[in-house]
Each structure stands twice: as structure tokens, then as C-alpha cells.
């Protein structure tokens, strides 16, 4: 086994062996399904077909705060409990340890996001029946795919921020208001939109049909996959930043 | 073997380790002594590559620690025994360490037995007493069956039975030909455990000698009642930053 595989395998044991993993991922599923169910019950057909995606993503985008908390806590716990010292003694190559940790967190989040997203979609379909977004349409598949990428990459992004800030509490204090406020429409305010629309939590909105390009109020200056590309850039930048922070500092 | 050469670590506030050089030889227990704040833990962190030295270097078996491919199979270290995730079980803690270095699952059971932790393997680390955490730290250090062991204050929090256990364990490991470095601020304990002493104060080397010679050399003028404790106090007296006695 290569050093990276060994390190990633150890990171997976770390993730699955703490209580907070089951708690946060369970809560993520509960909030996403619960809010999806509530919004789906209040859904009235008759608008544009793509509006049927709203019940799916409203719950998921609120529940993403819990998913982000999971990703941040997996990193922050290493620093708050001091296990980072044992981790670095076991895997002295800091690049390898960082890559292994981000891979383990990323894969865990990707699996959780995919399962929960499909479950929410299924639940919404059950509630609104024929008015649901059909899987035979590309825009439905595209939205689900984009939502999955958005949840996964945003979580990896926040995990990298936690590596840079080395604390769960500090990281969440910085991240949650930004994610929460922009979720509440910061990205739609005329004064700040030119900048805020490019924030990592905002760029996935187009592909999920939570906004659309060209709309006078909620519009964005980019298309669905351009938005995802910007998110990829944000994630890449955060990975570089986290890697540098990991390399440079004493444990 | 552990080699420390001209090792220096400066922080913004001052110098923790100052041009320190010594060698830890295999086959004997080397006591790493110094008052609190003398730089023992910083030295160990530098040896393990956790901190970057400001100058000099440390090598384990002739190589920098960070260049070891499966370091736990070469060096076992006990640092702060409290470095545990509170909701992770004893066995899972050892499991991730084992996985990270390609150590087989069977070895986890062996070190649990060897440290008397088999009965609490499923317990959360947060529910362990300090003495149990020390035992778990020793189990983690032994996991890779390493030729070099570095134990930072291993008797902290141990009951008398545990102290005797550590003493026998450490002496047994050295007798097997391993390199053993044990740090402590408890001189009396080191007198019973260590064959050789490396004494530091304010980050500087004060003595690097056999335990017997150290006591003989630093015994009082009267020669009678010379203990390691007294010898230590005499030697490090000048390098202790805060002494409780003189500031009443």
C-alpha cells in the first residue's frame, strides 16, 4: 500500500470512529428531508416547470450548514484535541496528511450528499406527484448533479478554511454567517451583488435553478456550468491555502 | 539511536532550545531531565519533526524523522497523553494509528494486552483516567514495535503501581537493545530508571553523563546523603526561572 492510501485509510477510521460523524450526517439528512417535505407540501403547480426543484434544494441548501459543520469539525477536532501531533508523528509528510484528510472528508461528504439529495428528490416526488421535475429532462439531472457537486466542493472548501484557521469554533464563526446570510439573499442585493454573486456558496445557485442568468433581480452574470467552474476554482484555491498552512506552521 | 546536533528553537518570546547537542545510545535508558520549562518537550517535538528548528538538526537512526516512510515502526513516542479524541474508543484510536503505518490488526490486541488496556478497549478515550490515558499513550508508542522509544513524562498521573510498571517496561525495552529516551522532572524516579542522563536547563545542556557519575560529581561537599534529587537541584538551581522558595 502506498503511503497515501495508508494515510487516507487512517483518516477514514478517524471519521467513522467519532460520535459527531453520525450526529451531524444524521442531522443533515433530517433537516434536508424535513424541510423538503414541508416545502413540497406547500408547493402549488402552475409556475415554470423548473420551480418544482425548489422543494428539493430549499431543504438541501439549509441543511448544507450542518454538512459544512461536519467537514469543519473533522478538521477542527484534530487541533482542539491535540491529535494533530499524533497524526503528524504517524504521517510526517504534511502534504500527504493534508491530501489524505481532504480525500477522506471529501469522499464521505460526496456519498452523504448524493444519498440525501436523491432521497429528498424521491420524497418531493412522492409529495407533489406529477408536478415534480422529471428525471427524463436534462435540466433536472443537471440540477441534481450540480447540487451534488456544490454540496461536496463547498464542504471541502470549508474544511480547507478550518485547516487555515485551526479551530472549529473560529471557522464556523466566520463561515456560517457568510453562508447563512448569503443564503438569505445577500447575493441578490443590488449594492453587493456584483461581488457576492461570486462567493463559493453562491455560484452553484444557477445550476440548481435557485436563480437564473439574466433575471433582473435574482440574475447572475454566469451560466450553470460556469458557476460550477468558479466553485472548482474556489476549492482549488482553498486546497492550496490549506496545504501551505499545513506545511508552514509548527504543530 | 537519536542524534541531536546544535539544535536551536527560538520563539518570538525567547529561546526554548539553545544550541543543544547529545546522543541517545541504544541498549540503555537515557533520562532526559530538566525543570519544567527547560525545553524537554520542545526538544522532543523537534526530534519528531513537529516543530521546525531555528538551527541545527535532529536525526533518528541517521535520518531526519520526517524522511521515515513508516515512522511508527522505527520510533514510538508518547507526548501529551491527553491528545485523544474524547468520543473515539481506545481500540479505534490504536486502529487509525496502525492503519496510517500499515501495521496489522493483530498488533493492536498485543499492545492492549501488554499495557493492561484490553479490558477497556471499547471505552471512549474521554472516559479514561489520566493513568489509563498514559497507558494508552504507551500502547500507541509500542504499536509499531519500534527500535527507538521517546516517552515524555510517562509517569505523570500514574498510581504507584503504574510507576513501577513503567519502570520495568522501560528497563525491559532497553535490555532488548532498543534506544529509550525518557523525560521527567522527577529526579528520584530517574535515579531508579535511567542508566544515563541528559540534563538541560533553559534549553542548554547541563550534563550528559551516566547516572552514577552524575550523582558522584554533583554530590555535596560532605559527600554524605548525596541523592540525585540534591545533585539535580544543585546543578539546575541557577537555571530555574521561577522558584517557589525564594519569593515568599
mmCIF file of C-alpha atoms in Angstrom, chain A residues 59-241:
data_model
loop_
_atom_site.group_PDB
_atom_site.id
_atom_site.type_symbol
_atom_site.label_atom_id
_atom_site.label_comp_id
_atom_site.label_asym_id
_atom_site.label_seq_id
_atom_site.Cartn_x
_atom_site.Cartn_y
_atom_site.Cartn_z
ATOM 1 C CA UNK A 59 -34.058 21.888 2.297
ATOM 2 C CA UNK A 60 -30.653 20.825 0.996
ATOM 3 C CA UNK A 61 -29.276 24.373 0.976
ATOM 4 C CA UNK A 62 -30.373 24.930 4.562
ATOM 5 C CA UNK A 63 -29.059 21.516 5.618
ATOM 6 C CA UNK A 64 -25.719 22.321 3.985
ATOM 7 C CA UNK A 65 -24.914 24.324 7.121
ATOM 8 C CA UNK A 66 -24.899 21.016 9.019
ATOM 9 C CA UNK A 67 -22.813 19.322 6.339
ATOM 10 C CA UNK A 68 -20.312 22.173 6.488
ATOM 11 C CA UNK A 69 -20.221 21.805 10.270
ATOM 12 C CA UNK A 70 -19.309 18.141 9.813
ATOM 13 C CA UNK A 71 -16.455 18.952 7.425
ATOM 14 C CA UNK A 72 -15.122 21.745 9.645
ATOM 15 C CA UNK A 73 -15.404 19.678 12.834
ATOM 16 C CA UNK A 74 -13.450 16.778 11.328
ATOM 17 C CA UNK A 75 -10.518 19.162 10.836
ATOM 18 C CA UNK A 76 -11.026 21.326 13.914
ATOM 19 C CA UNK A 77 -11.127 18.339 16.287
ATOM 20 C CA UNK A 78 -7.539 17.458 15.346
ATOM 21 C CA UNK A 79 -6.386 20.822 16.607
ATOM 22 C CA UNK A 80 -8.693 21.138 19.634
ATOM 23 C CA UNK A 81 -7.957 17.621 20.948
ATOM 24 C CA UNK A 82 -4.247 17.693 20.105
ATOM 25 C CA UNK A 83 -4.438 14.532 17.973
ATOM 26 C CA UNK A 84 -2.775 16.589 15.210
ATOM 27 C CA UNK A 85 0.532 15.857 16.967
ATOM 28 C CA UNK A 86 -0.049 12.099 16.819
ATOM 29 C CA UNK A 87 -1.257 12.457 13.215
ATOM 30 C CA UNK A 88 1.905 14.270 12.145
ATOM 31 C CA UNK A 89 4.107 11.826 14.054
ATOM 32 C CA UNK A 90 2.381 8.976 12.201
ATOM 33 C CA UNK A 91 2.362 10.750 8.821
ATOM 34 C CA UNK A 92 5.211 13.283 8.878
ATOM 35 C CA UNK A 93 4.707 14.297 5.248
ATOM 36 C CA UNK A 94 2.350 17.212 5.722
ATOM 37 C CA UNK A 95 1.253 17.247 2.103
ATOM 38 C CA UNK A 96 0.364 13.568 2.348
ATOM 39 C CA UNK A 97 -1.561 14.031 5.599
ATOM 40 C CA UNK A 98 -3.454 17.011 4.177
ATOM 41 C CA UNK A 99 -4.282 15.198 0.939
ATOM 42 C CA UNK A 100 -5.401 12.111 2.853
ATOM 43 C CA UNK A 101 -7.614 14.117 5.190
ATOM 44 C CA UNK A 102 -9.241 16.125 2.405
ATOM 45 C CA UNK A 103 -9.828 12.952 0.374
ATOM 46 C CA UNK A 104 -11.457 11.133 3.297
ATOM 47 C CA UNK A 105 -13.664 14.118 4.177
ATOM 48 C CA UNK A 106 -14.467 14.790 0.503
ATOM 49 C CA UNK A 107 -15.489 11.200 -0.244
ATOM 50 C CA UNK A 108 -17.578 10.963 2.941
ATOM 51 C CA UNK A 109 -19.372 14.216 2.135
ATOM 52 C CA UNK A 110 -19.844 13.215 -1.510
ATOM 53 C CA UNK A 111 -21.514 9.927 -0.535
ATOM 54 C CA UNK A 112 -23.687 11.571 2.140
ATOM 55 C CA UNK A 113 -24.695 14.413 -0.202
ATOM 56 C CA UNK A 114 -25.588 12.037 -3.049
ATOM 57 C CA UNK A 115 -27.665 9.711 -0.883
ATOM 58 C CA UNK A 116 -29.514 12.542 0.873
ATOM 59 C CA UNK A 117 -30.076 14.546 -2.315
ATOM 60 C CA UNK A 118 -31.610 11.546 -4.086
ATOM 61 C CA UNK A 119 -33.704 10.773 -1.005
ATOM 62 C CA UNK A 120 -35.007 14.359 -0.881
ATOM 63 C CA UNK A 121 -35.778 14.244 -4.610
ATOM 64 C CA UNK A 122 -37.648 10.983 -4.125
ATOM 65 C CA UNK A 123 -39.600 12.399 -1.160
ATOM 66 C CA UNK A 124 -40.546 15.566 -3.056
ATOM 67 C CA UNK A 125 -41.732 13.466 -5.998
ATOM 68 C CA UNK A 126 -43.845 11.399 -3.647
ATOM 69 C CA UNK A 127 -45.490 14.539 -2.240
ATOM 70 C CA UNK A 128 -46.098 16.587 -5.402
ATOM 71 C CA UNK A 129 -46.517 13.672 -7.791
ATOM 72 C CA UNK A 130 -46.926 14.599 -11.449
ATOM 73 C CA UNK A 131 -45.810 18.209 -10.921
ATOM 74 C CA UNK A 132 -42.324 17.061 -9.886
ATOM 75 C CA UNK A 133 -39.280 17.817 -12.009
ATOM 76 C CA UNK A 134 -38.982 14.820 -14.352
ATOM 77 C CA UNK A 135 -35.759 12.824 -14.462
ATOM 78 C CA UNK A 136 -36.291 12.493 -18.231
ATOM 79 C CA UNK A 137 -35.426 16.189 -18.583
ATOM 80 C CA UNK A 138 -31.753 17.149 -18.749
ATOM 81 C CA UNK A 139 -32.277 20.232 -16.585
ATOM 82 C CA UNK A 140 -33.435 18.027 -13.719
ATOM 83 C CA UNK A 141 -30.429 15.725 -13.975
ATOM 84 C CA UNK A 142 -28.160 18.735 -14.437
ATOM 85 C CA UNK A 143 -29.572 20.416 -11.328
ATOM 86 C CA UNK A 144 -29.162 17.278 -9.187
ATOM 87 C CA UNK A 145 -25.625 16.771 -10.497
ATOM 88 C CA UNK A 146 -24.764 20.430 -9.871
ATOM 89 C CA UNK A 147 -26.309 20.352 -6.392
ATOM 90 C CA UNK A 148 -24.256 17.297 -5.526
ATOM 91 C CA UNK A 149 -21.031 18.942 -6.757
ATOM 92 C CA UNK A 150 -21.969 22.152 -4.904
ATOM 93 C CA UNK A 151 -22.510 20.373 -1.559
ATOM 94 C CA UNK A 152 -19.335 18.322 -1.909
ATOM 95 C CA UNK A 153 -16.955 21.066 -3.033
ATOM 96 C CA UNK A 154 -18.364 23.655 -0.613
ATOM 97 C CA UNK A 155 -17.681 21.213 2.233
ATOM 98 C CA UNK A 156 -14.116 20.599 1.070
ATOM 99 C CA UNK A 157 -13.681 24.372 0.748
ATOM 100 C CA UNK A 158 -14.773 24.899 4.353
ATOM 101 C CA UNK A 159 -12.575 22.018 5.578
ATOM 102 C CA UNK A 160 -9.616 23.827 3.999
ATOM 103 C CA UNK A 161 -10.621 27.050 5.759
ATOM 104 C CA UNK A 162 -10.615 25.079 9.017
ATOM 105 C CA UNK A 163 -7.053 23.882 8.302
ATOM 106 C CA UNK A 164 -6.022 27.514 7.833
ATOM 107 C CA UNK A 165 -7.822 28.737 10.966
ATOM 108 C CA UNK A 166 -7.074 25.555 13.025
ATOM 109 C CA UNK A 167 -10.297 25.735 15.014
ATOM 110 C CA UNK A 168 -13.867 24.509 14.655
ATOM 111 C CA UNK A 169 -15.377 27.438 16.544
ATOM 112 C CA UNK A 170 -13.428 30.161 14.752
ATOM 113 C CA UNK A 171 -14.030 28.566 11.354
ATOM 114 C CA UNK A 172 -17.780 28.215 11.885
ATOM 115 C CA UNK A 173 -17.981 31.755 13.277
ATOM 116 C CA UNK A 174 -16.521 33.020 10.023
ATOM 117 C CA UNK A 175 -18.247 30.615 7.638
ATOM 118 C CA UNK A 176 -21.789 30.211 8.929
ATOM 119 C CA UNK A 177 -22.798 33.903 8.898
ATOM 120 C CA UNK A 178 -21.462 34.251 5.364
ATOM 121 C CA UNK A 179 -23.163 31.063 4.173
ATOM 122 C CA UNK A 180 -26.337 31.794 6.092
ATOM 123 C CA UNK A 181 -26.642 35.475 5.201
ATOM 124 C CA UNK A 182 -25.969 34.937 1.535
ATOM 125 C CA UNK A 183 -28.428 32.074 1.636
ATOM 126 C CA UNK A 184 -30.938 34.629 2.878
ATOM 127 C CA UNK A 185 -30.424 36.739 -0.185
ATOM 128 C CA UNK A 186 -27.243 38.742 0.296
ATOM 129 C CA UNK A 187 -26.327 37.691 -3.230
ATOM 130 C CA UNK A 188 -29.450 39.400 -4.557
ATOM 131 C CA UNK A 189 -28.900 42.823 -3.009
ATOM 132 C CA UNK A 190 -28.093 45.260 -5.781
ATOM 133 C CA UNK A 191 -25.261 47.004 -3.929
ATOM 134 C CA UNK A 192 -23.167 43.928 -3.170
ATOM 135 C CA UNK A 193 -24.335 41.527 -5.863
ATOM 136 C CA UNK A 194 -21.510 42.233 -8.334
ATOM 137 C CA UNK A 195 -19.085 40.773 -5.786
ATOM 138 C CA UNK A 196 -21.165 38.473 -3.590
ATOM 139 C CA UNK A 197 -22.579 36.531 -6.540
ATOM 140 C CA UNK A 198 -19.101 35.055 -6.987
ATOM 141 C CA UNK A 199 -18.854 33.774 -3.383
ATOM 142 C CA UNK A 200 -18.371 29.992 -3.182
ATOM 143 C CA UNK A 201 -21.815 29.324 -1.733
ATOM 144 C CA UNK A 202 -23.481 31.444 -4.455
ATOM 145 C CA UNK A 203 -22.005 30.095 -7.668
ATOM 146 C CA UNK A 204 -23.967 26.844 -7.559
ATOM 147 C CA UNK A 205 -27.356 28.627 -7.411
ATOM 148 C CA UNK A 206 -27.802 28.856 -11.184
ATOM 149 C CA UNK A 207 -27.390 25.152 -11.877
ATOM 150 C CA UNK A 208 -29.825 24.327 -9.044
ATOM 151 C CA UNK A 209 -32.371 26.745 -10.556
ATOM 152 C CA UNK A 210 -32.431 28.790 -7.358
ATOM 153 C CA UNK A 211 -31.735 31.759 -9.631
ATOM 154 C CA UNK A 212 -31.212 32.197 -13.336
ATOM 155 C CA UNK A 213 -28.958 34.267 -15.549
ATOM 156 C CA UNK A 214 -30.453 37.485 -16.893
ATOM 157 C CA UNK A 215 -33.213 37.814 -14.282
ATOM 158 C CA UNK A 216 -33.291 41.493 -13.313
ATOM 159 C CA UNK A 217 -33.331 40.845 -9.569
ATOM 160 C CA UNK A 218 -32.054 37.352 -8.932
ATOM 161 C CA UNK A 219 -29.926 37.015 -12.062
ATOM 162 C CA UNK A 220 -26.290 36.126 -12.234
ATOM 163 C CA UNK A 221 -23.562 37.132 -14.664
ATOM 164 C CA UNK A 222 -22.681 33.488 -15.379
ATOM 165 C CA UNK A 223 -24.338 30.283 -16.556
ATOM 166 C CA UNK A 224 -24.878 26.985 -14.700
ATOM 167 C CA UNK A 225 -21.587 25.253 -15.513
ATOM 168 C CA UNK A 226 -19.617 28.490 -15.390
ATOM 169 C CA UNK A 227 -20.843 28.752 -11.814
ATOM 170 C CA UNK A 228 -19.619 25.233 -11.044
ATOM 171 C CA UNK A 229 -16.278 26.077 -12.679
ATOM 172 C CA UNK A 230 -15.945 29.093 -10.363
ATOM 173 C CA UNK A 231 -16.667 26.807 -7.391
ATOM 174 C CA UNK A 232 -13.928 24.446 -8.603
ATOM 175 C CA UNK A 233 -11.550 27.420 -8.657
ATOM 176 C CA UNK A 234 -12.559 28.442 -5.126
ATOM 177 C CA UNK A 235 -11.979 24.873 -3.925
ATOM 178 C CA UNK A 236 -8.614 24.641 -5.679
ATOM 179 C CA UNK A 237 -7.527 27.940 -4.114
ATOM 180 C CA UNK A 238 -8.635 26.753 -0.664
ATOM 181 C CA UNK A 239 -6.746 23.469 -1.126
ATOM 182 C CA UNK A 240 -3.578 25.391 -1.963
ATOM 183 C CA UNK A 241 -4.127 27.679 1.031
#
